[in-house]
Amino acid sequence: MPSQPVRSVRRTVRVAAPAHVVYGMLADAPRWPVLLPSYVHVERMDFDGAGETLLAWEFQDGRVRSSRLRRTLRPQAHRVDFEQDDPAWPGDTVAGSWSVEPDGAERSLVTLWQQTPNAPANAPAGPDGLDADTAGRLARLREAAERWDRLDELLLAFEERMRVEGPAELVYDFLYRVEDWPELLPHVDGSSVREDRPGTQVVVLDTAAAGAGFTAGPDDGAAGFETVRLCFPHAGRIVFKETAPPAPLTAHSGEWSLVPDESGLTVVCAHRVLLGEEPLEAALGAGALPVDARRQVRERLGRESRQTLRLVKWHAESPVRRLRQGRGGSRR
């Protein structure tokens, strides 16, 4: 029998960041959604200090794709070997490696090698081809890594939480039915939801520009912001990421989670934000500084989260109050 065709691609780029920094970004996969644009969520399923299994969701060409990665981390060699179940070729596996070599004190040479069996020998390197995929992943890594000396200033993580004395089912139902939010939340004017498969939502929320962005003026109108949401009802979690957040944000991901206890639960909304480096004056006004962006982003997202949490609390606790009042009246 003739051997199966194999497609292999190797590319190298020079990155203006130290080798240990670049390797750290490659190794820290759960942080990819806030650093690498295509990733919505990465879940670490197991980790023994060297080998790990990841579930990764990416949003490309308007579609959410999930894959499983098995990785071996080699920190001394600044290398990561991987096998990925590739959704582009069902049943096949992409094997490959990332390797990082120092190129001076603060520069690196980063190589990505990828190989897949059963790819058509004459397949063009189109938008979904292995060549374009390899080049694209290197370019996105380089863009993220070259911010390394400013990440402490540009990254922001925080959460809002609220105690709810009500059933988790009602809380989750409110958060899941995002199509109803325009009737319930003051900062949401409209929404559309596409759910290609259960639990995977592509949502466009129309919000007043003064609430969604960071400038307000007489010409403000409505702006639609696309968000990918991954819903895990049995775990009480909804993970989200904006695909093109408004300035001064470059990336915005987060998670709604339900933490139960004996008498109710706590609802947590966590945010992870990467600020942009374009002139802040365009988004925040003349003389704006990164500290101003951090404060305004924190205030705006925190305010919207608290508005949603208050409505969640009311939605979940109202039936409980009515039930208690009914029982109290029957005893009189």
PDB file of C-alpha atoms in Angstrom, residues 4-228:
ATOM      1  CA  GLN A   4      -0.222   8.162   3.504  1.00  0.00           C
ATOM      2  CA  PRO A   5       0.697  11.703   2.431  1.00  0.00           C
ATOM      3  CA  VAL A   6       2.151  13.859   5.185  1.00  0.00           C
ATOM      4  CA  ARG A   7       2.049  17.653   5.314  1.00  0.00           C
ATOM      5  CA  SER A   8       4.819  19.348   7.280  1.00  0.00           C
ATOM      6  CA  VAL A   9       5.574  23.024   7.865  1.00  0.00           C
ATOM      7  CA  ARG A  10       8.406  24.683   9.803  1.00  0.00           C
ATOM      8  CA  ARG A  11       8.667  28.441  10.261  1.00  0.00           C
ATOM      9  CA  THR A  12      10.908  30.660  12.396  1.00  0.00           C
ATOM     10  CA  VAL A  13      10.436  34.285  13.463  1.00  0.00           C
ATOM     11  CA  ARG A  14      12.589  36.710  15.424  1.00  0.00           C
ATOM     12  CA  VAL A  15      10.865  38.076  18.530  1.00  0.00           C
ATOM     13  CA  ALA A  16      11.922  41.110  20.553  1.00  0.00           C
ATOM     14  CA  ALA A  17      11.568  39.365  23.909  1.00  0.00           C
ATOM     15  CA  PRO A  18      13.841  37.165  26.056  1.00  0.00           C
ATOM     16  CA  ALA A  19      13.636  33.418  25.493  1.00  0.00           C
ATOM     17  CA  HIS A  20      12.369  32.671  29.011  1.00  0.00           C
ATOM     18  CA  VAL A  21       9.529  35.171  28.557  1.00  0.00           C
ATOM     19  CA  VAL A  22       8.403  33.653  25.257  1.00  0.00           C
ATOM     20  CA  TYR A  23       8.606  30.133  26.658  1.00  0.00           C
ATOM     21  CA  GLY A  24       6.585  31.227  29.702  1.00  0.00           C
ATOM     22  CA  MET A  25       3.772  32.442  27.449  1.00  0.00           C
ATOM     23  CA  LEU A  26       3.762  29.176  25.539  1.00  0.00           C
ATOM     24  CA  ALA A  27       3.714  27.130  28.743  1.00  0.00           C
ATOM     25  CA  ASP A  28       0.962  29.141  30.461  1.00  0.00           C
ATOM     26  CA  ALA A  29      -1.882  27.969  28.231  1.00  0.00           C
ATOM     27  CA  PRO A  30      -4.803  29.032  30.499  1.00  0.00           C
ATOM     28  CA  ARG A  31      -3.713  32.664  29.970  1.00  0.00           C
ATOM     29  CA  TRP A  32      -3.851  32.427  26.157  1.00  0.00           C
ATOM     30  CA  PRO A  33      -7.389  33.861  25.824  1.00  0.00           C
ATOM     31  CA  VAL A  34      -6.251  37.273  27.076  1.00  0.00           C
ATOM     32  CA  LEU A  35      -2.958  37.216  25.127  1.00  0.00           C
ATOM     33  CA  LEU A  36      -3.736  35.430  21.841  1.00  0.00           C
ATOM     34  CA  PRO A  37      -6.749  36.692  19.856  1.00  0.00           C
ATOM     35  CA  SER A  38      -8.112  33.418  18.491  1.00  0.00           C
ATOM     36  CA  TYR A  39      -8.415  31.604  21.839  1.00  0.00           C
ATOM     37  CA  VAL A  40     -11.719  31.831  23.709  1.00  0.00           C
ATOM     38  CA  HIS A  41     -10.918  29.423  26.536  1.00  0.00           C
ATOM     39  CA  VAL A  42      -8.286  26.852  27.501  1.00  0.00           C
ATOM     40  CA  GLU A  43      -9.045  24.260  30.158  1.00  0.00           C
ATOM     41  CA  ARG A  44      -6.269  22.210  31.745  1.00  0.00           C
ATOM     42  CA  MET A  45      -7.616  18.685  32.254  1.00  0.00           C
ATOM     43  CA  ASP A  46      -4.527  17.170  33.872  1.00  0.00           C
ATOM     44  CA  PHE A  47      -0.937  18.151  34.623  1.00  0.00           C
ATOM     45  CA  ASP A  48       1.887  16.181  36.222  1.00  0.00           C
ATOM     46  CA  GLY A  49       4.545  18.871  36.098  1.00  0.00           C
ATOM     47  CA  ALA A  50       5.771  17.962  32.607  1.00  0.00           C
ATOM     48  CA  GLY A  51       2.893  16.453  30.647  1.00  0.00           C
ATOM     49  CA  GLU A  52      -0.571  17.936  30.385  1.00  0.00           C
ATOM     50  CA  THR A  53      -3.858  17.611  28.519  1.00  0.00           C
ATOM     51  CA  LEU A  54      -5.694  20.739  27.423  1.00  0.00           C
ATOM     52  CA  LEU A  55      -9.112  21.427  25.946  1.00  0.00           C
ATOM     53  CA  ALA A  56      -8.963  24.551  23.787  1.00  0.00           C
ATOM     54  CA  TRP A  57     -11.693  26.554  22.079  1.00  0.00           C
ATOM     55  CA  GLU A  58     -10.807  28.973  19.278  1.00  0.00           C
ATOM     56  CA  PHE A  59     -12.934  31.406  17.284  1.00  0.00           C
ATOM     57  CA  GLN A  60     -11.880  31.689  13.651  1.00  0.00           C
ATOM     58  CA  ASP A  61     -13.783  32.581  10.486  1.00  0.00           C
ATOM     59  CA  GLY A  62     -16.971  33.074  12.485  1.00  0.00           C
ATOM     60  CA  ARG A  63     -16.902  29.571  13.984  1.00  0.00           C
ATOM     61  CA  VAL A  64     -15.983  28.123  17.362  1.00  0.00           C
ATOM     62  CA  ARG A  65     -13.677  25.121  17.102  1.00  0.00           C
ATOM     63  CA  SER A  66     -12.622  22.898  19.964  1.00  0.00           C
ATOM     64  CA  SER A  67      -9.606  20.608  20.141  1.00  0.00           C
ATOM     65  CA  ARG A  68      -7.679  18.469  22.596  1.00  0.00           C
ATOM     66  CA  LEU A  69      -3.951  19.006  23.051  1.00  0.00           C
ATOM     67  CA  ARG A  70      -1.488  16.683  24.712  1.00  0.00           C
ATOM     68  CA  ARG A  71       1.697  18.586  25.564  1.00  0.00           C
ATOM     69  CA  THR A  72       5.107  17.895  27.038  1.00  0.00           C
ATOM     70  CA  LEU A  73       6.818  20.924  28.581  1.00  0.00           C
ATOM     71  CA  ARG A  74      10.625  21.071  28.465  1.00  0.00           C
ATOM     72  CA  PRO A  75      11.563  24.270  30.339  1.00  0.00           C
ATOM     73  CA  GLN A  76      15.313  23.669  30.319  1.00  0.00           C
ATOM     74  CA  ALA A  77      15.293  23.429  26.517  1.00  0.00           C
ATOM     75  CA  HIS A  78      12.586  26.128  26.105  1.00  0.00           C
ATOM     76  CA  ARG A  79      10.568  23.651  24.066  1.00  0.00           C
ATOM     77  CA  VAL A  80       6.973  22.420  24.015  1.00  0.00           C
ATOM     78  CA  ASP A  81       6.043  19.246  22.112  1.00  0.00           C
ATOM     79  CA  PHE A  82       2.377  18.699  21.323  1.00  0.00           C
ATOM     80  CA  GLU A  83      -0.215  16.552  19.615  1.00  0.00           C
ATOM     81  CA  GLN A  84      -3.517  18.177  18.707  1.00  0.00           C
ATOM     82  CA  ASP A  85      -6.722  16.609  17.471  1.00  0.00           C
ATOM     83  CA  ASP A  86      -7.277  18.894  14.517  1.00  0.00           C
ATOM     84  CA  PRO A  87     -10.869  19.892  13.695  1.00  0.00           C
ATOM     85  CA  ALA A  88      -9.840  20.790  10.133  1.00  0.00           C
ATOM     86  CA  TRP A  89      -9.076  17.120   9.394  1.00  0.00           C
ATOM     87  CA  PRO A  90     -11.383  15.003  11.595  1.00  0.00           C
ATOM     88  CA  GLY A  91      -9.766  11.812  12.784  1.00  0.00           C
ATOM     89  CA  ASP A  92      -6.239  13.093  12.192  1.00  0.00           C
ATOM     90  CA  THR A  93      -3.761  14.559  14.622  1.00  0.00           C
ATOM     91  CA  VAL A  94      -1.422  17.498  14.191  1.00  0.00           C
ATOM     92  CA  ALA A  95       1.946  16.834  15.810  1.00  0.00           C
ATOM     93  CA  GLY A  96       4.487  19.531  16.359  1.00  0.00           C
ATOM     94  CA  SER A  97       6.710  21.567  18.623  1.00  0.00           C
ATOM     95  CA  TRP A  98       7.458  25.110  19.708  1.00  0.00           C
ATOM     96  CA  SER A  99      11.108  25.859  20.362  1.00  0.00           C
ATOM     97  CA  VAL A 100      12.677  29.106  21.587  1.00  0.00           C
ATOM     98  CA  GLU A 101      16.355  29.988  21.230  1.00  0.00           C
ATOM     99  CA  PRO A 102      18.042  33.084  22.701  1.00  0.00           C
ATOM    100  CA  ASP A 103      19.118  35.657  20.142  1.00  0.00           C
ATOM    101  CA  GLY A 104      20.922  38.044  22.428  1.00  0.00           C
ATOM    102  CA  ALA A 105      19.812  39.168  25.876  1.00  0.00           C
ATOM    103  CA  GLU A 106      16.358  40.405  24.920  1.00  0.00           C
ATOM    104  CA  ARG A 107      15.607  38.708  21.603  1.00  0.00           C
ATOM    105  CA  SER A 108      14.615  35.190  20.596  1.00  0.00           C
ATOM    106  CA  LEU A 109      14.237  32.936  17.604  1.00  0.00           C
ATOM    107  CA  VAL A 110      10.921  31.088  17.825  1.00  0.00           C
ATOM    108  CA  THR A 111      10.262  28.055  15.629  1.00  0.00           C
ATOM    109  CA  LEU A 112       6.938  26.319  15.146  1.00  0.00           C
ATOM    110  CA  TRP A 113       6.958  22.939  13.428  1.00  0.00           C
ATOM    111  CA  GLN A 114       3.674  21.235  12.578  1.00  0.00           C
ATOM    112  CA  GLN A 115       2.932  17.985  10.753  1.00  0.00           C
ATOM    113  CA  THR A 116      -0.318  16.253   9.890  1.00  0.00           C
ATOM    114  CA  PRO A 117      -0.983  12.965   8.087  1.00  0.00           C
ATOM    115  CA  ASN A 118      -3.652  12.407   5.462  1.00  0.00           C
ATOM    116  CA  ALA A 119      -3.638  15.995   4.211  1.00  0.00           C
ATOM    117  CA  PRO A 120      -4.105  16.179   0.445  1.00  0.00           C
ATOM    118  CA  ALA A 121      -0.670  16.378  -1.125  1.00  0.00           C
ATOM    119  CA  ASN A 122      -1.714  19.211  -3.436  1.00  0.00           C
ATOM    120  CA  ALA A 123      -3.838  21.117  -0.871  1.00  0.00           C
ATOM    121  CA  PRO A 124      -3.308  24.863  -1.254  1.00  0.00           C
ATOM    122  CA  ALA A 125      -2.081  26.922   1.655  1.00  0.00           C
ATOM    123  CA  GLY A 126      -5.406  28.723   1.925  1.00  0.00           C
ATOM    124  CA  PRO A 127      -6.864  30.496   4.967  1.00  0.00           C
ATOM    125  CA  ASP A 128      -7.421  27.172   6.730  1.00  0.00           C
ATOM    126  CA  GLY A 129      -4.238  25.475   5.503  1.00  0.00           C
ATOM    127  CA  LEU A 130      -1.356  24.344   7.675  1.00  0.00           C
ATOM    128  CA  ASP A 131       1.019  26.944   6.204  1.00  0.00           C
ATOM    129  CA  ALA A 132      -1.250  29.861   7.014  1.00  0.00           C
ATOM    130  CA  ASP A 133      -2.054  28.402  10.416  1.00  0.00           C
ATOM    131  CA  THR A 134       1.628  28.139  11.310  1.00  0.00           C
ATOM    132  CA  ALA A 135       2.431  31.661  10.137  1.00  0.00           C
ATOM    133  CA  GLY A 136      -0.615  33.086  11.898  1.00  0.00           C
ATOM    134  CA  ARG A 137       0.185  31.459  15.239  1.00  0.00           C
ATOM    135  CA  LEU A 138       3.765  32.729  15.121  1.00  0.00           C
ATOM    136  CA  ALA A 139       2.619  36.255  14.293  1.00  0.00           C
ATOM    137  CA  ARG A 140       0.110  36.327  17.158  1.00  0.00           C
ATOM    138  CA  LEU A 141       2.670  34.978  19.619  1.00  0.00           C
ATOM    139  CA  ARG A 142       5.227  37.567  18.519  1.00  0.00           C
ATOM    140  CA  GLU A 143       2.747  40.421  18.945  1.00  0.00           C
ATOM    141  CA  ALA A 144       1.875  39.285  22.467  1.00  0.00           C
ATOM    142  CA  ALA A 145       5.447  38.523  23.543  1.00  0.00           C
ATOM    143  CA  GLU A 146       6.845  41.854  22.406  1.00  0.00           C
ATOM    144  CA  ARG A 147       4.671  43.567  25.046  1.00  0.00           C
ATOM    145  CA  TRP A 148       6.503  41.592  27.758  1.00  0.00           C
ATOM    146  CA  ASP A 149       8.052  44.607  29.522  1.00  0.00           C
ATOM    147  CA  ARG A 150       4.684  46.404  29.700  1.00  0.00           C
ATOM    148  CA  LEU A 151       2.312  43.554  30.586  1.00  0.00           C
ATOM    149  CA  ASP A 152       2.121  44.448  34.275  1.00  0.00           C
ATOM    150  CA  GLU A 153       0.753  47.814  33.229  1.00  0.00           C
ATOM    151  CA  LEU A 154      -1.507  46.499  30.463  1.00  0.00           C
ATOM    152  CA  LEU A 155      -3.059  43.436  32.153  1.00  0.00           C
ATOM    153  CA  LEU A 156      -5.962  43.823  34.557  1.00  0.00           C
ATOM    154  CA  ALA A 157      -7.892  41.098  36.409  1.00  0.00           C
ATOM    155  CA  PHE A 158     -10.735  41.572  38.879  1.00  0.00           C
ATOM    156  CA  GLU A 159     -14.089  40.143  39.862  1.00  0.00           C
ATOM    157  CA  GLU A 160     -17.485  41.106  41.223  1.00  0.00           C
ATOM    158  CA  ARG A 161     -19.508  38.744  43.409  1.00  0.00           C
ATOM    159  CA  MET A 162     -22.917  38.621  45.049  1.00  0.00           C
ATOM    160  CA  ARG A 163     -24.559  36.285  47.550  1.00  0.00           C
ATOM    161  CA  VAL A 164     -27.859  34.807  46.352  1.00  0.00           C
ATOM    162  CA  GLU A 165     -30.359  32.920  48.540  1.00  0.00           C
ATOM    163  CA  GLY A 166     -32.059  31.093  45.739  1.00  0.00           C
ATOM    164  CA  PRO A 167     -31.761  28.033  43.518  1.00  0.00           C
ATOM    165  CA  ALA A 168     -28.766  27.724  41.228  1.00  0.00           C
ATOM    166  CA  GLU A 169     -31.069  26.663  38.366  1.00  0.00           C
ATOM    167  CA  LEU A 170     -32.748  30.073  38.285  1.00  0.00           C
ATOM    168  CA  VAL A 171     -29.434  31.904  38.458  1.00  0.00           C
ATOM    169  CA  TYR A 172     -27.961  29.913  35.596  1.00  0.00           C
ATOM    170  CA  ASP A 173     -31.144  30.274  33.559  1.00  0.00           C
ATOM    171  CA  PHE A 174     -30.926  34.066  33.798  1.00  0.00           C
ATOM    172  CA  LEU A 175     -27.276  34.135  32.739  1.00  0.00           C
ATOM    173  CA  TYR A 176     -27.834  31.653  29.911  1.00  0.00           C
ATOM    174  CA  ARG A 177     -30.849  33.415  28.336  1.00  0.00           C
ATOM    175  CA  VAL A 178     -28.819  36.380  27.115  1.00  0.00           C
ATOM    176  CA  GLU A 179     -31.456  37.060  24.431  1.00  0.00           C
ATOM    177  CA  ASP A 180     -33.720  38.364  27.223  1.00  0.00           C
ATOM    178  CA  TRP A 181     -31.192  40.837  28.610  1.00  0.00           C
ATOM    179  CA  PRO A 182     -32.359  43.892  26.601  1.00  0.00           C
ATOM    180  CA  GLU A 183     -35.638  43.786  28.536  1.00  0.00           C
ATOM    181  CA  LEU A 184     -33.882  43.428  31.889  1.00  0.00           C
ATOM    182  CA  LEU A 185     -30.497  45.199  31.881  1.00  0.00           C
ATOM    183  CA  PRO A 186     -30.195  48.981  31.505  1.00  0.00           C
ATOM    184  CA  HIS A 187     -26.867  48.869  29.642  1.00  0.00           C
ATOM    185  CA  VAL A 188     -28.134  46.419  26.968  1.00  0.00           C
ATOM    186  CA  ASP A 189     -30.332  47.795  24.164  1.00  0.00           C
ATOM    187  CA  GLY A 190     -30.552  44.703  21.964  1.00  0.00           C
ATOM    188  CA  SER A 191     -29.101  41.256  21.405  1.00  0.00           C
ATOM    189  CA  SER A 192     -28.890  38.465  18.869  1.00  0.00           C
ATOM    190  CA  VAL A 193     -27.782  34.931  19.658  1.00  0.00           C
ATOM    191  CA  ARG A 194     -26.486  32.204  17.367  1.00  0.00           C
ATOM    192  CA  GLU A 195     -26.100  28.777  18.931  1.00  0.00           C
ATOM    193  CA  ASP A 196     -24.662  26.406  16.350  1.00  0.00           C
ATOM    194  CA  ARG A 197     -24.528  23.633  18.917  1.00  0.00           C
ATOM    195  CA  PRO A 198     -25.864  23.470  22.479  1.00  0.00           C
ATOM    196  CA  GLY A 199     -23.809  25.491  24.908  1.00  0.00           C
ATOM    197  CA  THR A 200     -21.785  27.419  22.313  1.00  0.00           C
ATOM    198  CA  GLN A 201     -23.187  30.897  21.743  1.00  0.00           C
ATOM    199  CA  VAL A 202     -22.082  33.727  19.481  1.00  0.00           C
ATOM    200  CA  VAL A 203     -23.798  36.796  20.895  1.00  0.00           C
ATOM    201  CA  VAL A 204     -24.001  40.363  19.594  1.00  0.00           C
ATOM    202  CA  LEU A 205     -25.040  42.857  22.283  1.00  0.00           C
ATOM    203  CA  ASP A 206     -26.147  46.350  21.328  1.00  0.00           C
ATOM    204  CA  THR A 207     -25.154  48.737  24.082  1.00  0.00           C
ATOM    205  CA  ALA A 208     -25.201  52.511  24.345  1.00  0.00           C
ATOM    206  CA  ALA A 209     -21.788  53.733  23.212  1.00  0.00           C
ATOM    207  CA  ALA A 210     -21.309  55.687  26.429  1.00  0.00           C
ATOM    208  CA  GLY A 211     -21.781  52.494  28.385  1.00  0.00           C
ATOM    209  CA  ALA A 212     -19.891  50.164  26.108  1.00  0.00           C
ATOM    210  CA  GLY A 213     -17.015  52.398  25.127  1.00  0.00           C
ATOM    211  CA  PHE A 214     -15.068  55.096  26.908  1.00  0.00           C
ATOM    212  CA  THR A 215     -16.118  58.288  25.177  1.00  0.00           C
ATOM    213  CA  ALA A 216     -19.425  60.085  25.399  1.00  0.00           C
ATOM    214  CA  GLY A 217     -20.682  62.808  23.157  1.00  0.00           C
ATOM    215  CA  PRO A 218     -23.721  64.123  21.308  1.00  0.00           C
ATOM    216  CA  ASP A 219     -23.196  61.741  18.387  1.00  0.00           C
ATOM    217  CA  ASP A 220     -23.119  58.576  20.484  1.00  0.00           C
ATOM    218  CA  GLY A 221     -25.315  55.827  19.171  1.00  0.00           C
ATOM    219  CA  ALA A 222     -25.634  52.092  19.597  1.00  0.00           C
ATOM    220  CA  ALA A 223     -22.751  49.757  19.011  1.00  0.00           C
ATOM    221  CA  GLY A 224     -22.839  45.986  18.600  1.00  0.00           C
ATOM    222  CA  PHE A 225     -20.138  43.978  20.341  1.00  0.00           C
ATOM    223  CA  GLU A 226     -19.669  40.298  19.517  1.00  0.00           C
ATOM    224  CA  THR A 227     -19.026  37.865  22.352  1.00  0.00           C
ATOM    225  CA  VAL A 228     -18.392  34.113  22.250  1.00  0.00           C
TER     226      VAL A 228
END
